[in-house]
């Protein structure tokens, strides 16, 4: 395909369709942390403060200069430690040229997967989407995406779709396992069929797509695998038992995949990305109210997608965890059980699903 950027008509959302919110609604801990990351906690800015003090002929023995220098050295050390840690954990980045890559996205008609697919489609990348939803051929052509109607919970359908993708686009080198469904039922109200369906789509489909596409990556000697899990995989939640259990399984699957790839000499250039978002503003959790908009804001697919695309195109492995609390949730499990209980109680997370309108308590499809 041509490497030129395709012009696509876009209709922006109407402002008056959204409820007016007070200014403090948009003030979140994530925003504060973001600003601090580019100011007080940034090594370059920290050294600029030192230089400014010296420009004012501040003596080295003055306490303010000593504090500024100590802070700048601390921020520099933390930054270097982070870079070294990532290199040890994930290795060197691989070279990525979108013209030479074939991208496969499961559940890519709408939500996060749809955003990623359309973004790469606008950039004329070789993009294939697996989804149960059918897309009109004219719409697919306008978006520059090849859609394959496929139920990823069915291994035979995935294998057949994989063969078609290879014939149409070439060997897949980037796999984004995004398909997922949720059902808001208690454990006692769930049937065996409900739980099985959720696990087949959310968990077993990952095994199927990995078996279908990773052999091509090994043959090509390069690739990127994105696993979309959830922060609830670390936490669990009332009335979301099947969903949270299926996402927790993906956390273990991701680590097992990394371990197996590390043992394969042909997989040195295959990168892995784990995505553990908090509540996203998609149809999947329509009606769920976040316990705290300040501490646990709802993230948009664009925010998650931006970080996924950045890692993919830099050829790096890594983790994407938004909002901020998602990065530190694993620490909760190391705290005393009493503290864990109080955090869950104060956050109100186990009551969030119970507040959904009963009319909305139905199976929500792909992200």
Coordinates of N, CA and C in Angstrom, one line a residue, residues 165-284:
X165 N -6.0 -13.9 5.8 CA -5.2 -12.7 6.0 C -3.8 -12.9 5.4
X166 N -3.2 -14.1 5.5 CA -1.9 -14.3 4.9 C -2.0 -14.2 3.4
X167 N -3.1 -14.7 2.8 CA -3.2 -14.6 1.3 C -3.5 -13.2 0.9
X168 N -4.2 -12.4 1.7 CA -4.6 -11.0 1.3 C -3.5 -10.0 1.6
X169 N -2.9 -10.1 2.8 CA -2.0 -9.1 3.2 C -0.5 -9.6 3.4
X170 N -0.4 -10.8 3.7 CA 0.9 -11.3 4.0 C 1.0 -11.9 5.5
X171 N 2.2 -12.2 5.9 CA 2.3 -12.8 7.3 C 2.1 -11.8 8.3
X172 N 1.1 -12.0 9.3 CA 0.9 -11.1 10.4 C 2.1 -10.9 11.3
X173 N 2.4 -9.7 11.7 CA 3.5 -9.4 12.5 C 3.1 -8.6 13.8
X174 N 1.9 -8.1 13.8 CA 1.4 -7.4 15.0 C 0.0 -7.9 15.3
X175 N -0.1 -8.4 16.5 CA -1.4 -9.0 17.0 C -1.9 -8.2 18.2
X176 N -3.1 -7.7 18.1 CA -3.7 -6.9 19.2 C -4.9 -7.7 19.6
X177 N -4.8 -8.5 20.7 CA -5.9 -9.3 21.3 C -6.7 -8.4 22.2
X178 N -7.8 -7.9 21.6 CA -8.6 -6.9 22.2 C -10.0 -7.3 22.5
X179 N -10.5 -8.4 21.8 CA -11.9 -8.8 21.9 C -12.3 -9.1 23.3
X180 N -13.4 -8.7 23.8 CA -13.9 -9.0 25.1 C -15.4 -8.7 25.3
X181 N -16.0 -9.5 26.2 CA -17.4 -9.2 26.6 C -17.5 -9.3 28.1
X182 N -18.6 -8.7 28.6 CA -18.8 -8.7 30.0 C -20.2 -9.0 30.3
X183 N -20.5 -9.6 31.5 CA -21.9 -9.8 31.9 C -22.0 -9.5 33.4
X184 N -22.9 -8.6 33.7 CA -23.0 -8.2 35.1 C -24.0 -9.0 35.8
X185 N -23.5 -10.2 36.3 CA -24.3 -11.1 37.1 C -23.6 -11.6 38.3
X186 N -24.3 -11.9 39.3 CA -23.6 -12.5 40.5 C -23.2 -13.9 40.2
X187 N -22.4 -14.5 41.0 CA -22.0 -15.9 40.8 C -23.1 -16.8 40.9
X188 N -24.1 -16.6 41.8 CA -25.2 -17.5 41.9 C -26.2 -17.4 40.7
X189 N -26.3 -16.2 40.1 CA -27.2 -16.0 39.0 C -26.6 -16.4 37.7
X190 N -25.3 -16.6 37.6 CA -24.6 -17.0 36.4 C -24.8 -18.4 36.1
X191 N -25.0 -18.7 34.8 CA -25.1 -20.1 34.4 C -23.8 -20.6 33.9
X192 N -23.7 -21.9 33.7 CA -22.4 -22.5 33.2 C -22.2 -21.9 31.8
X193 N -23.2 -21.8 31.0 CA -23.1 -21.3 29.6 C -22.6 -19.8 29.6
X194 N -23.1 -19.0 30.6 CA -22.7 -17.6 30.7 C -21.1 -17.5 30.9
X195 N -20.7 -18.3 31.9 CA -19.3 -18.2 32.3 C -18.4 -18.8 31.2
X196 N -18.9 -19.9 30.6 CA -18.1 -20.5 29.5 C -17.9 -19.5 28.3
X197 N -19.0 -18.8 28.0 CA -18.9 -17.9 26.9 C -17.9 -16.8 27.1
X198 N -18.0 -16.2 28.3 CA -17.1 -15.1 28.7 C -15.6 -15.6 28.6
X199 N -15.3 -16.8 29.1 CA -14.0 -17.3 29.1 C -13.5 -17.7 27.7
X200 N -14.5 -18.1 26.9 CA -14.1 -18.5 25.5 C -13.7 -17.2 24.7
X201 N -14.4 -16.1 24.9 CA -14.1 -14.9 24.2 C -13.0 -14.1 24.8
X202 N -13.0 -14.0 26.1 CA -12.0 -13.2 26.8 C -10.6 -13.8 27.0
X203 N -10.6 -15.2 27.2 CA -9.4 -15.9 27.6 C -8.9 -16.9 26.5
X204 N -9.8 -17.8 26.2 CA -9.4 -18.9 25.3 C -9.1 -18.4 23.9
X205 N -9.8 -17.3 23.5 CA -9.5 -16.7 22.2 C -8.0 -16.3 22.1
X206 N -7.4 -15.9 23.2 CA -6.0 -15.5 23.1 C -5.1 -16.7 22.8
X207 N -5.4 -17.8 23.4 CA -4.6 -19.0 23.1 C -4.8 -19.4 21.6
X208 N -6.0 -19.2 21.1 CA -6.3 -19.5 19.7 C -5.5 -18.6 18.7
X209 N -5.6 -17.3 19.0 CA -4.9 -16.4 18.1 C -3.4 -16.5 18.2
X210 N -2.9 -16.8 19.4 CA -1.5 -16.9 19.5 C -1.0 -18.2 18.7
X211 N -1.8 -19.3 18.8 CA -1.4 -20.4 18.0 C -1.5 -20.2 16.5
X212 N -2.4 -19.3 16.1 CA -2.6 -19.1 14.7 C -1.6 -18.1 14.1
X213 N -1.2 -17.1 14.9 CA -0.4 -16.0 14.3 C 1.1 -16.0 14.8
X214 N 1.4 -16.4 16.0 CA 2.8 -16.4 16.4 C 3.7 -17.2 15.5
X215 N 3.3 -18.4 15.0 CA 4.3 -19.0 14.1 C 4.7 -18.2 12.9
X216 N 3.9 -17.3 12.4 CA 4.3 -16.4 11.3 C 5.3 -15.4 11.8
X217 N 5.1 -14.9 13.0 CA 6.1 -14.0 13.6 C 7.4 -14.6 13.8
X218 N 7.4 -15.9 14.3 CA 8.7 -16.6 14.4 C 9.4 -16.8 13.1
X219 N 8.6 -17.1 12.1 CA 9.2 -17.3 10.7 C 9.8 -16.0 10.2
X220 N 9.1 -14.9 10.5 CA 9.5 -13.5 10.0 C 10.7 -13.0 10.9
X221 N 10.8 -13.5 12.1 CA 11.8 -13.1 13.0 C 11.5 -11.8 13.7
X222 N 10.2 -11.4 13.7 CA 9.8 -10.1 14.3 C 8.4 -10.1 14.6
X223 N 7.9 -9.2 15.5 CA 6.5 -9.2 15.8 C 6.2 -8.4 17.1
X224 N 5.0 -8.1 17.3 CA 4.5 -7.5 18.6 C 3.2 -8.1 18.9
X225 N 3.0 -8.5 20.2 CA 1.8 -9.1 20.7 C 1.2 -8.2 21.8
X226 N 0.0 -7.7 21.6 CA -0.6 -6.8 22.6 C -1.8 -7.6 23.3
X227 N -1.7 -7.7 24.6 CA -2.7 -8.4 25.4 C -3.5 -7.4 26.2
X228 N -4.8 -7.3 25.9 CA -5.7 -6.3 26.6 C -6.4 -7.0 27.7
X229 N -5.9 -6.8 29.0 CA -6.5 -7.3 30.2 C -7.3 -6.2 30.8
X230 N -7.3 -6.2 32.1 CA -8.0 -5.1 32.9 C -7.5 -5.0 34.3
X231 N -7.5 -3.9 34.9 CA -7.1 -3.7 36.3 C -7.9 -4.6 37.2
X232 N -9.2 -4.9 36.8 CA -10.0 -5.7 37.6 C -9.5 -7.2 37.7
X233 N -8.6 -7.5 36.8 CA -7.9 -8.8 36.9 C -7.1 -8.9 38.2
X234 N -6.6 -7.8 38.7 CA -5.9 -7.8 39.9 C -6.8 -7.7 41.1
X235 N -8.0 -7.2 40.9 CA -8.9 -6.8 42.1 C -10.0 -7.8 42.3
X236 N -10.7 -8.2 41.2 CA -12.0 -8.8 41.3 C -13.0 -7.8 41.6
X237 N -14.3 -8.1 41.5 CA -15.3 -7.2 41.8 C -16.7 -7.9 41.9
X238 N -17.5 -7.4 42.8 CA -18.8 -8.0 42.9 C -19.6 -7.9 41.6
X239 N -20.3 -9.0 41.3 CA -21.2 -9.0 40.1 C -20.4 -9.0 38.8
X240 N -19.1 -9.2 38.9 CA -18.3 -9.3 37.7 C -17.3 -10.4 37.8
X241 N -17.7 -11.5 38.5 CA -16.8 -12.6 38.8 C -16.3 -13.2 37.5
X242 N -17.1 -13.6 36.5 CA -16.6 -14.2 35.3 C -15.7 -13.3 34.5
X243 N -16.1 -12.1 34.4 CA -15.2 -11.1 33.7 C -13.9 -10.9 34.3
X244 N -13.9 -10.7 35.6 CA -12.6 -10.4 36.3 C -11.7 -11.7 36.3
X245 N -12.3 -12.8 36.5 CA -11.5 -14.1 36.5 C -10.9 -14.3 35.1
X246 N -11.7 -14.0 34.0 CA -11.1 -14.2 32.7 C -10.0 -13.2 32.4
X247 N -10.1 -12.0 33.0 CA -9.0 -11.0 32.8 C -7.8 -11.3 33.7
X248 N -8.0 -11.9 34.8 CA -6.9 -12.3 35.7 C -6.1 -13.4 35.0
X249 N -6.8 -14.3 34.3 CA -6.1 -15.4 33.6 C -5.2 -14.8 32.5
X250 N -5.5 -13.6 31.9 CA -4.7 -13.0 30.9 C -3.4 -12.5 31.5
X251 N -3.4 -12.1 32.7 CA -2.2 -11.6 33.4 C -1.2 -12.7 33.5
X252 N -1.6 -13.9 33.8 CA -0.8 -15.1 33.9 C -0.3 -15.5 32.5
X253 N -1.3 -15.5 31.6 CA -1.0 -15.8 30.2 C 0.1 -15.0 29.6
X254 N 0.0 -13.7 29.9 CA 1.0 -12.7 29.4 C 2.4 -13.0 29.9
X255 N 2.5 -13.3 31.2 CA 3.8 -13.6 31.8 C 4.4 -15.0 31.2
X256 N 3.5 -15.9 31.1 CA 3.9 -17.2 30.5 C 4.4 -17.1 29.1
X257 N 3.7 -16.2 28.3 CA 4.1 -16.0 26.9 C 5.4 -15.4 26.8
X258 N 5.7 -14.4 27.7 CA 7.0 -13.7 27.7 C 8.1 -14.7 28.1
X259 N 7.8 -15.6 29.0 CA 8.8 -16.6 29.4 C 9.1 -17.6 28.3
X260 N 8.1 -18.0 27.6 CA 8.3 -18.9 26.5 C 9.0 -18.3 25.3
X261 N 8.7 -17.0 25.0 CA 9.4 -16.3 23.9 C 10.9 -16.1 24.3
X262 N 11.1 -15.9 25.6 CA 12.5 -15.6 26.0 C 13.4 -16.9 25.8
X263 N 12.8 -18.0 25.8 CA 13.5 -19.3 25.6 C 13.7 -19.7 24.1
X264 N 13.0 -18.9 23.2 CA 13.0 -19.3 21.8 C 14.0 -18.3 21.1
X265 N 15.1 -18.8 20.5 CA 16.1 -17.9 19.9 C 15.5 -17.2 18.6
X266 N 14.4 -17.7 18.1 CA 13.8 -17.1 16.9 C 12.8 -15.9 17.3
X267 N 12.6 -15.8 18.6 CA 11.7 -14.8 19.1 C 12.3 -13.6 19.8
X268 N 13.6 -13.3 19.5 CA 14.3 -12.2 20.1 C 13.7 -10.9 19.7
X269 N 13.1 -10.8 18.5 CA 12.6 -9.5 18.0 C 11.0 -9.5 18.1
X270 N 10.5 -10.4 19.0 CA 9.0 -10.4 19.2 C 8.8 -9.7 20.5
X271 N 8.1 -8.6 20.5 CA 7.8 -7.8 21.6 C 6.4 -8.0 22.2
X272 N 6.2 -7.8 23.5 CA 4.9 -8.0 24.1 C 4.5 -6.8 24.9
X273 N 3.2 -6.5 24.8 CA 2.7 -5.3 25.5 C 1.4 -5.8 26.3
X274 N 1.4 -5.5 27.6 CA 0.3 -5.8 28.5 C -0.5 -4.5 28.8
X275 N -1.8 -4.5 28.5 CA -2.7 -3.4 28.7 C -3.6 -3.7 29.9
X276 N -3.6 -2.9 30.9 CA -4.5 -3.1 32.1 C -5.2 -1.8 32.4
X277 N -6.2 -1.5 31.6 CA -6.9 -0.2 31.9 C -7.9 -0.3 33.0
X278 N -8.2 0.9 33.6 CA -9.3 1.0 34.5 C -10.6 1.1 33.7
X279 N -11.6 1.7 34.2 CA -12.9 1.9 33.6 C -12.7 2.8 32.3
X280 N -13.1 2.2 31.2 CA -13.0 3.0 29.9 C -14.4 3.5 29.6
X281 N -14.4 4.6 28.8 CA -15.6 5.2 28.4 C -16.1 4.6 27.1
X282 N -16.5 3.3 27.2 CA -17.0 2.6 26.1 C -18.4 2.0 26.5
X283 N -19.1 1.4 25.5 CA -20.4 0.8 25.8 C -20.3 -0.4 26.7
X284 N -19.1 -0.9 26.9 CA -18.9 -2.1 27.7 C -19.4 -2.0 29.1

